Amino acid sequence: MPMLEVRDVHAYYGNIHALKGISLNVEKGEIVTLIGANGAGKTTTLRTISGLLKPRQGKVFLEGEDLARYKAHELVYKGMAMVPEGRGVFSKLTVAENLDMGAYHRTDKDGIQEDLERVFSLFPRLKERRNQVAGTLSGGEQQMLATARALMARPTLLLMDEPSMGLAPILVEGIFDTIQEINKEGTTILLVEQNAHMALQVAHRGYVLQTGEIVLADTADKLRENPVVQKAYLGIE
Amino acid sequence: MRQRLESISFIDIILWLFRTLIIVAVIWGTVATIFNNPYSAENWIDFLVFGIAQGSLYALIALGYMLVYGILFMINFAHGEFFMSGVFTATVFVADPLNQIGFLNAHPILALIIITLVAMAVSMGIALLTERVAYRPLRRAPRLVPLITAIGASFFWQYFFRGLYGSGVHAFPTVDALKGNLTIAGIEILKTQVVVIVASVLLLIALYIFVMRTKTGKAIRAVAEDKDVAALMGIDVDRTIAITFATGAAMAGAAGILYALLFRQVHFFMGFVPGIKAFTAAVLGGIGSVPGAALGGLFLGVFESVGPSLFLEGLGITASYQLKDVIAFTMLVLVLIFRPQGIIGERLAEEKA
C-alpha cells in the first residue's frame, strides 16, 4: 500500500478547472518530485492533498485511509506536514514561536524538546535567532524556518512547495542537501519544484505536470534523460 | 514646486484652515482656562482620576474590537452588546438577589467576584452564539456583508434584552464597602475608581500574557497572520476564532461590572455609546496591538474627562461637560488626520482592508 495515493483528482478554483484528473502515489521512504511550469497545478495539487482545497471529484488516501472526511488541521495528526508556498512563516511571531506552532498538535514535551534540538542542529542559524521576529529573517533563513517548523510536527509525510524559490544558488544546494538528510532519517517527501534540475537529482521518482494533467511519470534518472524533459524543464537542447 | 502648488485645491485650503482653527481654539481655550483658573488642583486631579477610570473601561472594551479585527479584519459592531448583555443579566439575576438577601454587603469581595464571573460567562455565551450563527457562515463573503450583519446583531441583542428585562433603567445595587474615598499619596480618590483602575490593569496584564505567552494566544496570532498556514500546523482555525471572540467578550463582561460600579445603572442601550467610544479608542491607539488598545482607551478617557474643562471653558462655553463627546471625536479626527495608523500600530486601510 502506498503511503500517499492521489486517485483521479479534479479540483477547481472558482470556475477554473485547475486539476484534470491527477493520479500519483508516493511509497514509504521515497522522495517523489512533482515538476512543471508556473500555473501547471503543482501548488493546487499540494493544497488538495493537505485538505486546504477539497477535490470536486476523486480521492486522496493516506496509508489507505480516505482523507475526504478530514479537515486540513486534522491531517497533521495523521502525520502529514507541509512547507507552504512562499515559505509562509508567521512573520510577526518569533522563530521560537513559529517552531512552537509546528508542534502545536503535540503534547509530548520531551519529544518536542528533542526535536527542537534536532532542528537546531540541522539549522544552527535558527538557534542564534530564536528570539527574533521571523519577518526580520533573510529569505534563506525563512526557508530554513519553514522547513524546521514542518519537522517539528514529526511528520511521516512531508509536503514541500518550492523550497528553492527565491533563494540564492548557494542556498538552494543547502536546502536540497537538507531534504536528502531529512529523508534519510525516515521521512517520506513529496517535493514540488520548478527547479527540475535539482529536484531530479535528489528524488527517486518524478511526475511531470502540465496544465493540470500528469504527462510523464518515471524514475528520476529516466526523467533526466528524457528528451522532452530535457528540452522543456532542464534547458538542454 | 509649481506643480505641487497647483495640485493644492481650494478644498484642501479650507480643510487646513479648519484644522488650524481647531488647534488654535484648543490652545487658546487652554491658555485662557489656565489664566482664569476656575478649578482648584483637587478638581483637576478628580478629573484626571475619573478620566483614567473611564479610560481603563474603554481600554477593556477596545480589546474585543482589536482582537476580532486582528483575526478577521472585521469590525464587530455587536461588541457593545456583548458588554451590555453580561452586566445586565448579572444585575438582574445575581446582583439584585444577592443584595436582597444581604450577601452582597456581608461578603462584598466574594459577591463581586461571583457577579463578575457570571457577567463574563454570559458575555462569552452571547459572543459565541453570535459568532457561530451570524458571522461564521459569512466568513468567505465580501467584507461589507459581515459588517452589516454585525450592525444587525447589535440591534438584535439590544431589543432582545429590552424584551427580556424591560426598557427601564435598573439601578446596580450599592456596595457599602466601596462607598467613600481612599487616600493614596495625599490624594482622595473614590474607592470605586480605585477598584475600576486596579481591576482593569490586572485584566489587561492577564490578557497580554494570554495572547503573548500561552499556546492558545500564539495560535490566535498565527491565525491572525495566515489562516491556511495555521491550519497546516494543526490549528483548528474556526475554534481559534471562536476563542478570540470569547476572550474579547470576557473582557467586555468584566468591563460591564466595572462600569456598573462606576455609574450605578444598567439598561439595554448601555452598550452603544461605550462600544462606539471603545472602537474609537482602538483606532486611536492603533488597532493591531494590545498596548495600543490600552493606550487609546486611556487617552480617550482622560481627554473626555479633562478636555471639556481645559479646552472649552476658557473659550467661554458654559456646561462644557456636555460637550465631552465633541472633544472625544474631534480627537479621533485629529489623530486620524495626522497619524492614520494610530498612536502605535498599523494602518487600518492597507492591503488588509
PDB file of C-alpha atoms in Angstrom, chain B residues 184-339:
ATOM      1  CA  ILE B 184      -3.465  57.488  48.245  1.00  0.00           C
ATOM      2  CA  ALA B 185      -0.344  59.654  48.494  1.00  0.00           C
ATOM      3  CA  GLY B 186      -2.369  62.526  49.874  1.00  0.00           C
ATOM      4  CA  ILE B 187      -4.937  62.370  47.075  1.00  0.00           C
ATOM      5  CA  GLU B 188      -8.530  61.475  47.818  1.00  0.00           C
ATOM      6  CA  ILE B 189      -9.894  59.011  45.313  1.00  0.00           C
ATOM      7  CA  LEU B 190     -13.306  57.350  45.188  1.00  0.00           C
ATOM      8  CA  LYS B 191     -12.995  53.708  46.177  1.00  0.00           C
ATOM      9  CA  THR B 192     -14.970  52.589  43.137  1.00  0.00           C
ATOM     10  CA  GLN B 193     -12.498  54.364  40.880  1.00  0.00           C
ATOM     11  CA  VAL B 194      -9.606  52.611  42.593  1.00  0.00           C
ATOM     12  CA  VAL B 195     -11.329  49.250  42.074  1.00  0.00           C
ATOM     13  CA  VAL B 196     -12.023  50.027  38.418  1.00  0.00           C
ATOM     14  CA  ILE B 197      -8.445  51.097  37.689  1.00  0.00           C
ATOM     15  CA  VAL B 198      -6.775  48.237  39.567  1.00  0.00           C
ATOM     16  CA  ALA B 199      -9.077  45.576  38.124  1.00  0.00           C
ATOM     17  CA  SER B 200      -8.628  46.911  34.597  1.00  0.00           C
ATOM     18  CA  VAL B 201      -4.858  46.939  34.856  1.00  0.00           C
ATOM     19  CA  LEU B 202      -4.869  43.357  36.170  1.00  0.00           C
ATOM     20  CA  LEU B 203      -7.180  42.203  33.378  1.00  0.00           C
ATOM     21  CA  LEU B 204      -5.069  43.952  30.734  1.00  0.00           C
ATOM     22  CA  ILE B 205      -1.929  42.270  32.036  1.00  0.00           C
ATOM     23  CA  ALA B 206      -3.678  38.903  32.145  1.00  0.00           C
ATOM     24  CA  LEU B 207      -4.845  39.327  28.571  1.00  0.00           C
ATOM     25  CA  TYR B 208      -1.417  40.407  27.404  1.00  0.00           C
ATOM     26  CA  ILE B 209       0.138  37.315  28.973  1.00  0.00           C
ATOM     27  CA  PHE B 210      -2.586  35.123  27.468  1.00  0.00           C
ATOM     28  CA  VAL B 211      -2.007  36.458  23.953  1.00  0.00           C
ATOM     29  CA  MET B 212       1.772  36.607  24.078  1.00  0.00           C
ATOM     30  CA  ARG B 213       2.763  33.610  26.196  1.00  0.00           C
ATOM     31  CA  THR B 214       0.219  30.816  26.046  1.00  0.00           C
ATOM     32  CA  LYS B 215      -0.103  28.257  23.301  1.00  0.00           C
ATOM     33  CA  THR B 216      -3.655  29.379  22.525  1.00  0.00           C
ATOM     34  CA  GLY B 217      -2.508  33.010  22.399  1.00  0.00           C
ATOM     35  CA  LYS B 218       0.216  32.103  19.929  1.00  0.00           C
ATOM     36  CA  ALA B 219      -2.355  30.212  17.869  1.00  0.00           C
ATOM     37  CA  ILE B 220      -4.567  33.331  17.835  1.00  0.00           C
ATOM     38  CA  ARG B 221      -1.674  35.369  16.490  1.00  0.00           C
ATOM     39  CA  ALA B 222      -0.807  32.664  13.967  1.00  0.00           C
ATOM     40  CA  VAL B 223      -4.395  32.518  12.677  1.00  0.00           C
ATOM     41  CA  ALA B 224      -4.462  36.332  12.513  1.00  0.00           C
ATOM     42  CA  GLU B 225      -1.489  36.203  10.218  1.00  0.00           C
ATOM     43  CA  ASP B 226      -2.346  33.349   7.882  1.00  0.00           C
ATOM     44  CA  LYS B 227      -5.345  31.077   8.290  1.00  0.00           C
ATOM     45  CA  ASP B 228      -4.280  28.475   5.717  1.00  0.00           C
ATOM     46  CA  VAL B 229      -0.790  28.067   7.103  1.00  0.00           C
ATOM     47  CA  ALA B 230      -2.197  27.966  10.642  1.00  0.00           C
ATOM     48  CA  ALA B 231      -4.466  25.097   9.563  1.00  0.00           C
ATOM     49  CA  LEU B 232      -1.434  23.276   8.130  1.00  0.00           C
ATOM     50  CA  MET B 233       0.111  23.480  11.618  1.00  0.00           C
ATOM     51  CA  GLY B 234      -2.872  21.592  13.008  1.00  0.00           C
ATOM     52  CA  ILE B 235      -4.534  24.677  14.449  1.00  0.00           C
ATOM     53  CA  ASP B 236      -8.321  24.485  14.318  1.00  0.00           C
ATOM     54  CA  VAL B 237      -8.982  27.877  12.756  1.00  0.00           C
ATOM     55  CA  ASP B 238     -12.725  28.031  13.470  1.00  0.00           C
ATOM     56  CA  ARG B 239     -12.180  27.104  17.090  1.00  0.00           C
ATOM     57  CA  THR B 240      -9.408  29.664  17.476  1.00  0.00           C
ATOM     58  CA  ILE B 241     -11.619  32.400  16.046  1.00  0.00           C
ATOM     59  CA  ALA B 242     -14.386  31.417  18.474  1.00  0.00           C
ATOM     60  CA  ILE B 243     -11.881  31.590  21.348  1.00  0.00           C
ATOM     61  CA  THR B 244     -10.857  35.053  20.189  1.00  0.00           C
ATOM     62  CA  PHE B 245     -14.460  36.259  20.284  1.00  0.00           C
ATOM     63  CA  ALA B 246     -14.942  34.695  23.697  1.00  0.00           C
ATOM     64  CA  THR B 247     -11.778  36.304  25.066  1.00  0.00           C
ATOM     65  CA  GLY B 248     -12.813  39.771  23.914  1.00  0.00           C
ATOM     66  CA  ALA B 249     -16.308  39.220  25.287  1.00  0.00           C
ATOM     67  CA  ALA B 250     -14.951  38.082  28.660  1.00  0.00           C
ATOM     68  CA  MET B 251     -13.067  41.372  28.920  1.00  0.00           C
ATOM     69  CA  ALA B 252     -16.214  43.252  27.925  1.00  0.00           C
ATOM     70  CA  GLY B 253     -18.253  41.320  30.520  1.00  0.00           C
ATOM     71  CA  ALA B 254     -15.831  42.281  33.276  1.00  0.00           C
ATOM     72  CA  ALA B 255     -15.790  45.863  31.997  1.00  0.00           C
ATOM     73  CA  GLY B 256     -19.586  45.847  32.292  1.00  0.00           C
ATOM     74  CA  ILE B 257     -19.462  45.196  36.026  1.00  0.00           C
ATOM     75  CA  LEU B 258     -16.808  47.882  36.499  1.00  0.00           C
ATOM     76  CA  TYR B 259     -18.995  50.261  34.511  1.00  0.00           C
ATOM     77  CA  ALA B 260     -21.944  49.442  36.759  1.00  0.00           C
ATOM     78  CA  LEU B 261     -19.832  50.116  39.861  1.00  0.00           C
ATOM     79  CA  LEU B 262     -18.799  53.474  38.459  1.00  0.00           C
ATOM     80  CA  PHE B 263     -22.145  54.668  37.073  1.00  0.00           C
ATOM     81  CA  ARG B 264     -24.507  52.508  39.215  1.00  0.00           C
ATOM     82  CA  GLN B 265     -27.035  51.821  36.480  1.00  0.00           C
ATOM     83  CA  VAL B 266     -27.695  49.335  33.701  1.00  0.00           C
ATOM     84  CA  HIS B 267     -30.077  49.384  30.769  1.00  0.00           C
ATOM     85  CA  PHE B 268     -30.496  47.737  27.398  1.00  0.00           C
ATOM     86  CA  PHE B 269     -28.926  50.628  25.455  1.00  0.00           C
ATOM     87  CA  MET B 270     -25.889  50.983  27.711  1.00  0.00           C
ATOM     88  CA  GLY B 271     -23.580  49.175  25.314  1.00  0.00           C
ATOM     89  CA  PHE B 272     -23.971  51.553  22.420  1.00  0.00           C
ATOM     90  CA  VAL B 273     -22.011  54.636  23.492  1.00  0.00           C
ATOM     91  CA  PRO B 274     -19.200  52.800  25.345  1.00  0.00           C
ATOM     92  CA  GLY B 275     -18.988  50.479  22.335  1.00  0.00           C
ATOM     93  CA  ILE B 276     -18.511  53.344  19.900  1.00  0.00           C
ATOM     94  CA  LYS B 277     -16.079  55.036  22.283  1.00  0.00           C
ATOM     95  CA  ALA B 278     -14.065  51.852  22.718  1.00  0.00           C
ATOM     96  CA  PHE B 279     -13.952  51.386  18.974  1.00  0.00           C
ATOM     97  CA  THR B 280     -12.680  54.964  18.767  1.00  0.00           C
ATOM     98  CA  ALA B 281     -10.088  54.082  21.398  1.00  0.00           C
ATOM     99  CA  ALA B 282      -8.983  51.026  19.431  1.00  0.00           C
ATOM    100  CA  VAL B 283      -8.494  53.103  16.291  1.00  0.00           C
ATOM    101  CA  LEU B 284      -6.847  55.885  18.292  1.00  0.00           C
ATOM    102  CA  GLY B 285      -4.298  53.547  19.822  1.00  0.00           C
ATOM    103  CA  GLY B 286      -3.624  51.587  16.680  1.00  0.00           C
ATOM    104  CA  ILE B 287      -5.929  48.657  16.156  1.00  0.00           C
ATOM    105  CA  GLY B 288      -3.232  45.998  15.823  1.00  0.00           C
ATOM    106  CA  SER B 289      -1.917  45.660  19.358  1.00  0.00           C
ATOM    107  CA  VAL B 290      -2.887  45.098  22.984  1.00  0.00           C
ATOM    108  CA  PRO B 291      -0.805  48.020  24.337  1.00  0.00           C
ATOM    109  CA  GLY B 292      -2.228  50.189  21.542  1.00  0.00           C
ATOM    110  CA  ALA B 293      -5.816  49.479  22.540  1.00  0.00           C
ATOM    111  CA  ALA B 294      -4.982  50.077  26.192  1.00  0.00           C
ATOM    112  CA  LEU B 295      -3.227  53.357  25.480  1.00  0.00           C
ATOM    113  CA  GLY B 296      -6.003  54.526  23.144  1.00  0.00           C
ATOM    114  CA  GLY B 297      -8.621  53.837  25.820  1.00  0.00           C
ATOM    115  CA  LEU B 298      -6.696  55.697  28.467  1.00  0.00           C
ATOM    116  CA  PHE B 299      -6.058  58.622  26.167  1.00  0.00           C
ATOM    117  CA  LEU B 300      -9.701  58.937  25.199  1.00  0.00           C
ATOM    118  CA  GLY B 301     -10.938  58.610  28.776  1.00  0.00           C
ATOM    119  CA  VAL B 302      -8.606  61.301  30.064  1.00  0.00           C
ATOM    120  CA  PHE B 303      -9.321  63.655  27.177  1.00  0.00           C
ATOM    121  CA  GLU B 304     -13.039  63.281  27.663  1.00  0.00           C
ATOM    122  CA  SER B 305     -12.787  63.992  31.337  1.00  0.00           C
ATOM    123  CA  VAL B 306     -10.181  66.753  31.388  1.00  0.00           C
ATOM    124  CA  GLY B 307     -10.760  68.140  27.911  1.00  0.00           C
ATOM    125  CA  PRO B 308     -14.075  69.981  28.265  1.00  0.00           C
ATOM    126  CA  SER B 309     -12.963  71.997  31.269  1.00  0.00           C
ATOM    127  CA  LEU B 310      -9.487  72.586  29.953  1.00  0.00           C
ATOM    128  CA  PHE B 311     -10.159  73.404  26.308  1.00  0.00           C
ATOM    129  CA  LEU B 312     -13.675  74.796  26.301  1.00  0.00           C
ATOM    130  CA  GLU B 313     -14.272  76.779  29.453  1.00  0.00           C
ATOM    131  CA  GLY B 314     -11.555  79.243  28.576  1.00  0.00           C
ATOM    132  CA  LEU B 315     -13.495  79.950  25.400  1.00  0.00           C
ATOM    133  CA  GLY B 316     -16.466  80.993  27.491  1.00  0.00           C
ATOM    134  CA  ILE B 317     -18.535  77.871  26.805  1.00  0.00           C
ATOM    135  CA  THR B 318     -20.701  77.002  29.786  1.00  0.00           C
ATOM    136  CA  ALA B 319     -21.769  73.486  30.789  1.00  0.00           C
ATOM    137  CA  SER B 320     -18.794  72.278  28.784  1.00  0.00           C
ATOM    138  CA  TYR B 321     -19.047  68.781  30.237  1.00  0.00           C
ATOM    139  CA  GLN B 322     -21.972  68.099  27.942  1.00  0.00           C
ATOM    140  CA  LEU B 323     -19.630  68.594  25.027  1.00  0.00           C
ATOM    141  CA  LYS B 324     -17.274  65.782  26.051  1.00  0.00           C
ATOM    142  CA  ASP B 325     -18.263  63.688  23.046  1.00  0.00           C
ATOM    143  CA  VAL B 326     -17.332  66.570  20.765  1.00  0.00           C
ATOM    144  CA  ILE B 327     -13.881  66.513  22.319  1.00  0.00           C
ATOM    145  CA  ALA B 328     -13.640  62.738  22.008  1.00  0.00           C
ATOM    146  CA  PHE B 329     -14.490  62.586  18.335  1.00  0.00           C
ATOM    147  CA  THR B 330     -12.520  65.710  17.444  1.00  0.00           C
ATOM    148  CA  MET B 331      -9.567  63.883  18.976  1.00  0.00           C
ATOM    149  CA  LEU B 332     -10.292  60.890  16.776  1.00  0.00           C
ATOM    150  CA  VAL B 333     -10.434  63.009  13.639  1.00  0.00           C
ATOM    151  CA  LEU B 334      -7.239  64.845  14.526  1.00  0.00           C
ATOM    152  CA  VAL B 335      -5.356  61.646  15.269  1.00  0.00           C
ATOM    153  CA  LEU B 336      -6.555  60.077  12.032  1.00  0.00           C
ATOM    154  CA  ILE B 337      -5.512  63.139  10.030  1.00  0.00           C
ATOM    155  CA  PHE B 338      -2.026  63.351  11.472  1.00  0.00           C
ATOM    156  CA  ARG B 339      -1.351  59.729  12.343  1.00  0.00           C
TER     157      ARG B 339
END
